[in-house]
mmCIF file of C-alpha atoms in Angstrom:
data_model
loop_
_atom_site.group_PDB
_atom_site.id
_atom_site.type_symbol
_atom_site.label_atom_id
_atom_site.label_comp_id
_atom_site.label_asym_id
_atom_site.label_seq_id
_atom_site.Cartn_x
_atom_site.Cartn_y
_atom_site.Cartn_z
ATOM 1 C CA ARG A 1475 -81.836 -46.787 14.551
ATOM 2 C CA THR A 1476 -81.154 -43.556 12.528
ATOM 3 C CA MET A 1477 -77.800 -43.065 13.413
ATOM 4 C CA GLY A 1478 -75.517 -42.219 10.647
ATOM 5 C CA GLU A 1479 -78.598 -41.064 8.354
ATOM 6 C CA GLY A 1480 -77.234 -38.307 5.894
ATOM 7 C CA GLU A 1481 -73.645 -39.393 6.536
ATOM 8 C CA LYS A 1482 -71.578 -40.363 3.862
ATOM 9 C CA HIS A 1483 -69.772 -42.699 5.516
ATOM 10 C CA PRO A 1484 -70.597 -46.157 7.555
ATOM 11 C CA VAL A 1485 -71.049 -45.474 11.240
ATOM 12 C CA ILE A 1486 -69.222 -47.572 13.999
ATOM 13 C CA LEU A 1487 -70.807 -47.502 17.569
ATOM 14 C CA THR A 1488 -67.755 -47.497 19.566
ATOM 15 C CA GLU A 1489 -69.189 -48.000 22.727
ATOM 16 C CA TYR A 1490 -72.868 -49.675 23.757
ATOM 17 C CA GLY A 1491 -74.014 -51.125 26.957
ATOM 18 C CA ILE A 1492 -77.135 -51.591 29.209
ATOM 19 C CA GLY A 1493 -76.912 -52.047 33.012
ATOM 20 C CA SER A 1494 -78.470 -53.965 35.797
ATOM 21 C CA ALA A 1495 -79.214 -54.070 39.357
ATOM 22 C CA VAL A 1496 -76.624 -55.314 41.470
ATOM 23 C CA ASN A 1497 -77.431 -58.093 43.788
ATOM 24 C CA TRP A 1498 -75.855 -56.134 46.968
ATOM 25 C CA PRO A 1499 -76.548 -58.943 49.529
ATOM 26 C CA ARG A 1500 -75.639 -61.699 47.780
ATOM 27 C CA ILE A 1501 -72.247 -60.119 46.554
ATOM 28 C CA PHE A 1502 -71.741 -59.114 50.381
ATOM 29 C CA ARG A 1503 -72.281 -62.659 51.304
ATOM 30 C CA GLN A 1504 -69.615 -63.616 48.793
ATOM 31 C CA PHE A 1505 -67.126 -61.434 50.299
ATOM 32 C CA GLU A 1506 -68.445 -63.107 53.526
ATOM 33 C CA GLN A 1507 -67.736 -66.372 52.512
ATOM 34 C CA LEU A 1508 -64.007 -66.023 51.183
ATOM 35 C CA GLY A 1509 -63.519 -64.293 54.876
ATOM 36 C CA ASN A 1510 -62.717 -60.912 53.307
ATOM 37 C CA THR A 1511 -65.000 -58.404 54.582
ATOM 38 C CA GLY A 1512 -62.305 -55.503 55.537
ATOM 39 C CA GLY A 1513 -61.662 -54.502 51.812
ATOM 40 C CA GLU A 1514 -62.719 -51.255 50.636
ATOM 41 C CA ASP A 1515 -65.042 -52.706 47.624
ATOM 42 C CA ALA A 1516 -66.583 -55.213 50.323
ATOM 43 C CA GLN A 1517 -67.391 -52.097 52.934
ATOM 44 C CA PHE A 1518 -69.052 -50.268 49.874
ATOM 45 C CA TYR A 1519 -71.220 -53.285 49.067
ATOM 46 C CA GLN A 1520 -72.263 -53.505 52.642
ATOM 47 C CA ARG A 1521 -73.034 -49.725 52.813
ATOM 48 C CA ILE A 1522 -75.153 -50.078 49.808
ATOM 49 C CA ARG A 1523 -77.058 -53.457 51.219
ATOM 50 C CA ASP A 1524 -77.761 -51.697 54.308
ATOM 51 C CA ARG A 1525 -79.332 -48.490 52.564
ATOM 52 C CA PHE A 1526 -81.218 -51.040 50.279
ATOM 53 C CA LEU A 1527 -82.292 -53.195 53.503
ATOM 54 C CA ALA A 1528 -83.697 -50.262 55.140
ATOM 55 C CA ASP A 1529 -85.606 -49.184 51.744
ATOM 56 C CA TRP A 1530 -87.012 -52.959 51.509
ATOM 57 C CA SER A 1531 -88.680 -52.343 55.135
ATOM 58 C CA LEU A 1532 -89.667 -48.736 54.305
ATOM 59 C CA TYR A 1533 -91.296 -49.359 51.088
ATOM 60 C CA ARG A 1534 -93.242 -53.020 52.609
ATOM 61 C CA MET A 1535 -91.451 -54.510 49.274
ATOM 62 C CA ALA A 1536 -92.039 -57.774 51.053
ATOM 63 C CA ASP A 1537 -95.588 -57.587 49.668
ATOM 64 C CA THR A 1538 -94.621 -58.131 45.973
ATOM 65 C CA TRP A 1539 -91.328 -60.222 46.302
ATOM 66 C CA ALA A 1540 -90.720 -62.998 48.896
ATOM 67 C CA ASP A 1541 -87.247 -61.418 50.032
ATOM 68 C CA PRO A 1542 -84.541 -58.823 48.363
ATOM 69 C CA ASP A 1543 -82.679 -61.833 46.445
ATOM 70 C CA ASP A 1544 -85.605 -62.460 44.854
ATOM 71 C CA TYR A 1545 -86.741 -58.944 43.957
ATOM 72 C CA LEU A 1546 -82.900 -58.242 42.683
ATOM 73 C CA GLY A 1547 -82.498 -61.493 40.900
ATOM 74 C CA GLN A 1548 -85.695 -60.753 38.556
ATOM 75 C CA CYS A 1549 -83.574 -57.015 38.224
ATOM 76 C CA LEU A 1550 -80.306 -59.095 36.834
ATOM 77 C CA ALA A 1551 -82.905 -60.871 34.733
ATOM 78 C CA ARG A 1552 -84.091 -58.146 33.092
ATOM 79 C CA MET A 1553 -81.035 -57.245 31.230
ATOM 80 C CA ALA A 1554 -81.306 -60.359 28.585
ATOM 81 C CA SER A 1555 -84.724 -58.333 27.190
ATOM 82 C CA GLU A 1556 -83.152 -54.848 27.398
ATOM 83 C CA ARG A 1557 -80.219 -55.893 25.671
ATOM 84 C CA ARG A 1558 -82.402 -58.076 22.887
ATOM 85 C CA GLU A 1559 -84.504 -54.928 22.169
ATOM 86 C CA SER A 1560 -81.413 -52.247 21.979
ATOM 87 C CA LEU A 1561 -79.464 -54.785 19.861
ATOM 88 C CA ASN A 1562 -82.455 -55.276 17.485
ATOM 89 C CA ALA A 1563 -82.175 -51.203 17.058
ATOM 90 C CA ILE A 1564 -78.216 -51.780 16.241
ATOM 91 C CA ARG A 1565 -78.402 -54.807 14.024
ATOM 92 C CA ALA A 1566 -81.558 -53.150 12.021
ATOM 93 C CA ASN A 1567 -79.583 -49.800 11.489
ATOM 94 C CA PRO A 1568 -78.163 -50.038 7.606
ATOM 95 C CA HIS A 1569 -75.369 -47.371 8.381
ATOM 96 C CA ILE A 1570 -74.043 -49.203 11.797
ATOM 97 C CA VAL A 1571 -71.275 -51.490 10.334
ATOM 98 C CA GLY A 1572 -69.948 -52.549 13.907
ATOM 99 C CA HIS A 1573 -70.313 -51.935 17.575
ATOM 100 C CA SER A 1574 -68.314 -52.659 20.920
ATOM 101 C CA MET A 1575 -70.079 -53.686 23.816
ATOM 102 C CA THR A 1576 -69.519 -52.516 27.322
ATOM 103 C CA GLY A 1577 -69.065 -53.997 29.510
ATOM 104 C CA THR A 1578 -68.173 -57.552 30.027
ATOM 105 C CA MET A 1579 -68.305 -57.920 33.960
ATOM 106 C CA ASP A 1580 -69.231 -55.257 36.714
ATOM 107 C CA GLN A 1581 -66.606 -53.347 37.003
ATOM 108 C CA GLY A 1582 -66.548 -49.761 38.812
ATOM 109 C CA LEU A 1583 -68.898 -51.151 41.374
ATOM 110 C CA THR A 1584 -71.663 -50.818 38.963
ATOM 111 C CA GLY A 1585 -74.272 -53.167 37.089
ATOM 112 C CA GLU A 1586 -72.817 -52.277 33.320
ATOM 113 C CA GLY A 1587 -71.579 -56.049 33.101
ATOM 114 C CA LEU A 1588 -72.899 -59.631 31.239
ATOM 115 C CA TRP A 1589 -71.501 -61.065 34.743
ATOM 116 C CA THR A 1590 -71.414 -59.791 38.038
ATOM 117 C CA LEU A 1591 -68.227 -58.857 40.385
ATOM 118 C CA PHE A 1592 -67.777 -62.596 40.991
ATOM 119 C CA ARG A 1593 -67.881 -64.209 37.598
ATOM 120 C CA GLU A 1594 -71.700 -65.023 37.762
ATOM 121 C CA LEU A 1595 -73.314 -64.897 34.622
ATOM 122 C CA LYS A 1596 -76.808 -62.660 34.655
ATOM 123 C CA PRO A 1597 -79.732 -65.037 33.889
ATOM 124 C CA GLY A 1598 -80.374 -65.207 29.887
ATOM 125 C CA THR A 1599 -77.945 -62.683 29.221
ATOM 126 C CA MET A 1600 -75.359 -64.726 27.243
ATOM 127 C CA ASP A 1601 -78.683 -66.363 25.255
ATOM 128 C CA ALA A 1602 -79.684 -62.821 24.274
ATOM 129 C CA LEU A 1603 -76.361 -62.049 22.984
ATOM 130 C CA PHE A 1604 -75.874 -65.129 21.160
ATOM 131 C CA GLU A 1605 -79.245 -64.956 19.406
ATOM 132 C CA SER A 1606 -78.747 -61.048 19.185
ATOM 133 C CA TRP A 1607 -75.118 -61.236 17.553
ATOM 134 C CA ALA A 1608 -76.270 -64.246 14.906
ATOM 135 C CA PRO A 1609 -75.190 -63.725 11.199
ATOM 136 C CA LEU A 1610 -78.946 -63.787 10.432
ATOM 137 C CA LYS A 1611 -81.572 -62.468 12.606
ATOM 138 C CA TRP A 1612 -84.719 -60.803 12.567
ATOM 139 C CA CYS A 1613 -85.173 -57.197 14.430
ATOM 140 C CA LEU A 1614 -88.745 -57.103 14.810
ATOM 141 C CA PHE A 1615 -90.469 -53.648 16.605
ATOM 142 C CA VAL A 1616 -94.045 -53.047 17.424
ATOM 143 C CA GLU A 1617 -95.135 -49.424 18.446
ATOM 144 C CA ARG A 1618 -97.211 -49.265 20.614
ATOM 145 C CA GLU A 1619 -96.642 -52.321 23.168
ATOM 146 C CA ASN A 1620 -100.017 -51.549 24.565
ATOM 147 C CA ILE A 1621 -103.329 -50.884 22.945
ATOM 148 C CA TYR A 1622 -107.014 -51.328 23.557
ATOM 149 C CA ARG A 1623 -108.831 -53.504 21.445
ATOM 150 C CA GLY A 1624 -109.620 -52.312 17.744
ATOM 151 C CA ALA A 1625 -106.523 -49.725 17.815
ATOM 152 C CA THR A 1626 -103.743 -50.152 15.456
ATOM 153 C CA VAL A 1627 -99.962 -51.281 16.217
ATOM 154 C CA HIS A 1628 -96.971 -50.479 13.632
ATOM 155 C CA LEU A 1629 -95.027 -53.067 12.965
ATOM 156 C CA ASP A 1630 -91.537 -53.429 11.068
ATOM 157 C CA ALA A 1631 -89.532 -56.418 10.511
ATOM 158 C CA VAL A 1632 -85.879 -55.903 9.280
ATOM 159 C CA LEU A 1633 -83.420 -58.492 8.553
ATOM 160 C CA ALA A 1634 -79.906 -58.583 9.708
ATOM 161 C CA ASN A 1635 -77.804 -60.303 7.424
ATOM 162 C CA GLU A 1636 -74.282 -60.330 7.597
ATOM 163 C CA ASP A 1637 -73.839 -62.359 4.204
ATOM 164 C CA ALA A 1638 -75.377 -65.324 5.424
ATOM 165 C CA LEU A 1639 -77.788 -65.461 2.131
ATOM 166 C CA LEU A 1640 -76.912 -67.163 -1.285
ATOM 167 C CA PRO A 1641 -78.497 -65.012 -4.044
ATOM 168 C CA GLY A 1642 -81.980 -65.970 -4.608
ATOM 169 C CA ASP A 1643 -85.525 -65.447 -3.542
ATOM 170 C CA TYR A 1644 -86.702 -65.982 0.181
ATOM 171 C CA PRO A 1645 -90.473 -66.305 1.035
ATOM 172 C CA VAL A 1646 -91.021 -64.879 4.407
ATOM 173 C CA HIS A 1647 -94.317 -65.447 6.550
ATOM 174 C CA LEU A 1648 -95.256 -62.627 8.868
ATOM 175 C CA GLN A 1649 -97.921 -62.985 11.511
ATOM 176 C CA VAL A 1650 -99.570 -61.905 14.599
ATOM 177 C CA VAL A 1651 -100.731 -64.404 17.018
ATOM 178 C CA GLY A 1652 -103.090 -63.566 19.998
ATOM 179 C CA PRO A 1653 -103.392 -65.086 23.560
ATOM 180 C CA ASN A 1654 -105.156 -67.939 22.223
ATOM 181 C CA ASN A 1655 -103.615 -68.595 19.027
ATOM 182 C CA GLU A 1656 -105.882 -66.346 17.013
ATOM 183 C CA ARG A 1657 -104.441 -65.148 13.741
ATOM 184 C CA ALA A 1658 -104.780 -61.536 13.874
ATOM 185 C CA PHE A 1659 -102.390 -60.639 10.796
ATOM 186 C CA GLU A 1660 -101.053 -62.754 8.317
ATOM 187 C CA LYS A 1661 -98.624 -61.575 5.177
ATOM 188 C CA THR A 1662 -96.048 -63.521 3.211
ATOM 189 C CA VAL A 1663 -93.651 -61.460 1.189
ATOM 190 C CA THR A 1664 -90.249 -62.294 -0.518
ATOM 191 C CA ILE A 1665 -86.843 -61.306 0.029
ATOM 192 C CA SER A 1666 -84.623 -61.181 -2.890
ATOM 193 C CA ILE A 1667 -80.522 -61.508 -2.673
ATOM 194 C CA PRO A 1668 -78.880 -60.540 -5.845
ATOM 195 C CA GLU A 1669 -75.756 -61.462 -7.051
ATOM 196 C CA THR A 1670 -73.047 -59.582 -5.823
ATOM 197 C CA SER A 1671 -69.121 -58.951 -7.436
ATOM 198 C CA PRO A 1672 -66.246 -60.112 -5.078
ATOM 199 C CA GLY A 1673 -64.326 -56.992 -4.090
ATOM 200 C CA VAL A 1674 -66.648 -54.579 -5.395
ATOM 201 C CA ALA A 1675 -67.378 -52.137 -2.483
ATOM 202 C CA ALA A 1676 -70.750 -50.674 -4.439
ATOM 203 C CA ALA A 1677 -72.214 -54.006 -5.084
ATOM 204 C CA GLU A 1678 -72.060 -54.822 -1.217
ATOM 205 C CA LEU A 1679 -75.316 -55.849 0.357
ATOM 206 C CA PRO A 1680 -76.437 -53.632 3.586
ATOM 207 C CA PHE A 1681 -76.115 -55.301 7.025
ATOM 208 C CA ALA A 1682 -79.692 -54.754 7.267
ATOM 209 C CA ILE A 1683 -82.674 -55.073 4.946
ATOM 210 C CA PRO A 1684 -86.044 -53.737 5.219
ATOM 211 C CA VAL A 1685 -88.707 -56.213 5.181
ATOM 212 C CA PHE A 1686 -92.016 -54.959 6.201
ATOM 213 C CA SER A 1687 -93.267 -51.802 7.791
ATOM 214 C CA GLY A 1688 -97.353 -51.014 8.190
ATOM 215 C CA ASP A 1689 -99.995 -50.315 10.564
ATOM 216 C CA VAL A 1690 -102.431 -53.151 11.508
ATOM 217 C CA ALA A 1691 -105.730 -52.812 13.225
ATOM 218 C CA ILE A 1692 -105.831 -55.686 16.175
ATOM 219 C CA ASP A 1693 -109.478 -57.174 17.186
ATOM 220 C CA GLY A 1694 -108.718 -59.459 19.322
ATOM 221 C CA PRO A 1695 -109.329 -60.447 23.167
ATOM 222 C CA THR A 1696 -107.378 -59.098 26.083
ATOM 223 C CA GLY A 1697 -103.845 -60.472 26.266
ATOM 224 C CA ARG A 1698 -100.365 -61.239 25.113
ATOM 225 C CA TYR A 1699 -99.607 -61.113 21.349
ATOM 226 C CA ARG A 1700 -96.912 -61.930 19.242
ATOM 227 C CA PHE A 1701 -95.479 -60.436 15.746
ATOM 228 C CA LEU A 1702 -93.973 -63.184 14.184
ATOM 229 C CA ALA A 1703 -91.573 -63.641 11.435
ATOM 230 C CA ARG A 1704 -90.210 -66.980 9.754
ATOM 231 C CA PHE A 1705 -88.773 -68.112 6.254
ATOM 232 C CA VAL A 1706 -90.784 -70.678 4.550
ATOM 233 C CA GLU A 1707 -87.997 -72.022 3.388
ATOM 234 C CA GLY A 1708 -83.913 -71.563 2.515
ATOM 235 C CA ALA A 1709 -82.822 -69.643 5.442
ATOM 236 C CA ALA A 1710 -83.170 -70.178 9.325
ATOM 237 C CA ALA A 1711 -82.436 -66.651 11.151
ATOM 238 C CA THR A 1712 -82.925 -66.057 15.108
ATOM 239 C CA CYS A 1713 -85.146 -63.712 17.096
ATOM 240 C CA GLY A 1714 -87.939 -63.817 15.103
ATOM 241 C CA GLU A 1715 -90.616 -62.589 17.621
ATOM 242 C CA ALA A 1716 -92.055 -59.393 19.252
ATOM 243 C CA VAL A 1717 -94.626 -59.027 22.004
ATOM 244 C CA PHE A 1718 -97.328 -56.435 22.466
ATOM 245 C CA TYR A 1719 -100.319 -56.554 24.698
ATOM 246 C CA VAL A 1720 -104.006 -56.008 23.764
ATOM 247 C CA THR A 1721 -106.828 -54.746 26.464
ATOM 248 C CA ASP A 1722 -110.432 -55.350 25.539
ATOM 249 C CA PRO A 1723 -112.209 -52.104 27.326
ATOM 250 C CA ALA A 1724 -115.109 -54.399 28.254
ATOM 251 C CA ASP A 1725 -112.322 -56.211 30.686
#
């Protein structure tokens, strides 16, 4: 979120990505399905699968997951939330004017891709990218993500706007909602988009507009809380939610 501060020019983040696990047993079964287990890549995945299955037994992972596919499937699905969080940081940075993504597929025997070696999309990842790359999106942040009842959290709301809003004033409703729909915090603010002159670089709006930043005490029951941002009228942005957790010491 602070990359490029103090620089005289905007920043392009030339490579960004985040990896997931690889479902070794499934990948090798797909090689078996093709009748092609003798290739170098298939044998590599088989060796890693065998090492993983040994650890599966050693650490008694069946106490927690139904089987290796259950565990590794959840690992692949985890990529979606990780990409949402990190793309929030990129889109909320007014100094970053572009970024390229790595990677598209799990090349190089790694888990860095949006889809696997056999071109299966990882669960939720495309939805996360669709929302995170929208021309108008919320970038919401909560620090800390786990607190005791009565403690404070720091809330940040940044609007990523790639010339999606017409000039004018836009009311925004911010709130924190508890596990039983309690309103732990509510505030309405206004975003003002000024007129700009076409072709005049000095008049161009930043890609990221700070909307709110503040500390809020949360006095509510144990559970999952959501920091929400919504336009009241005039605009429709994606990604208007960030999650954190509160624990009552009495529990």
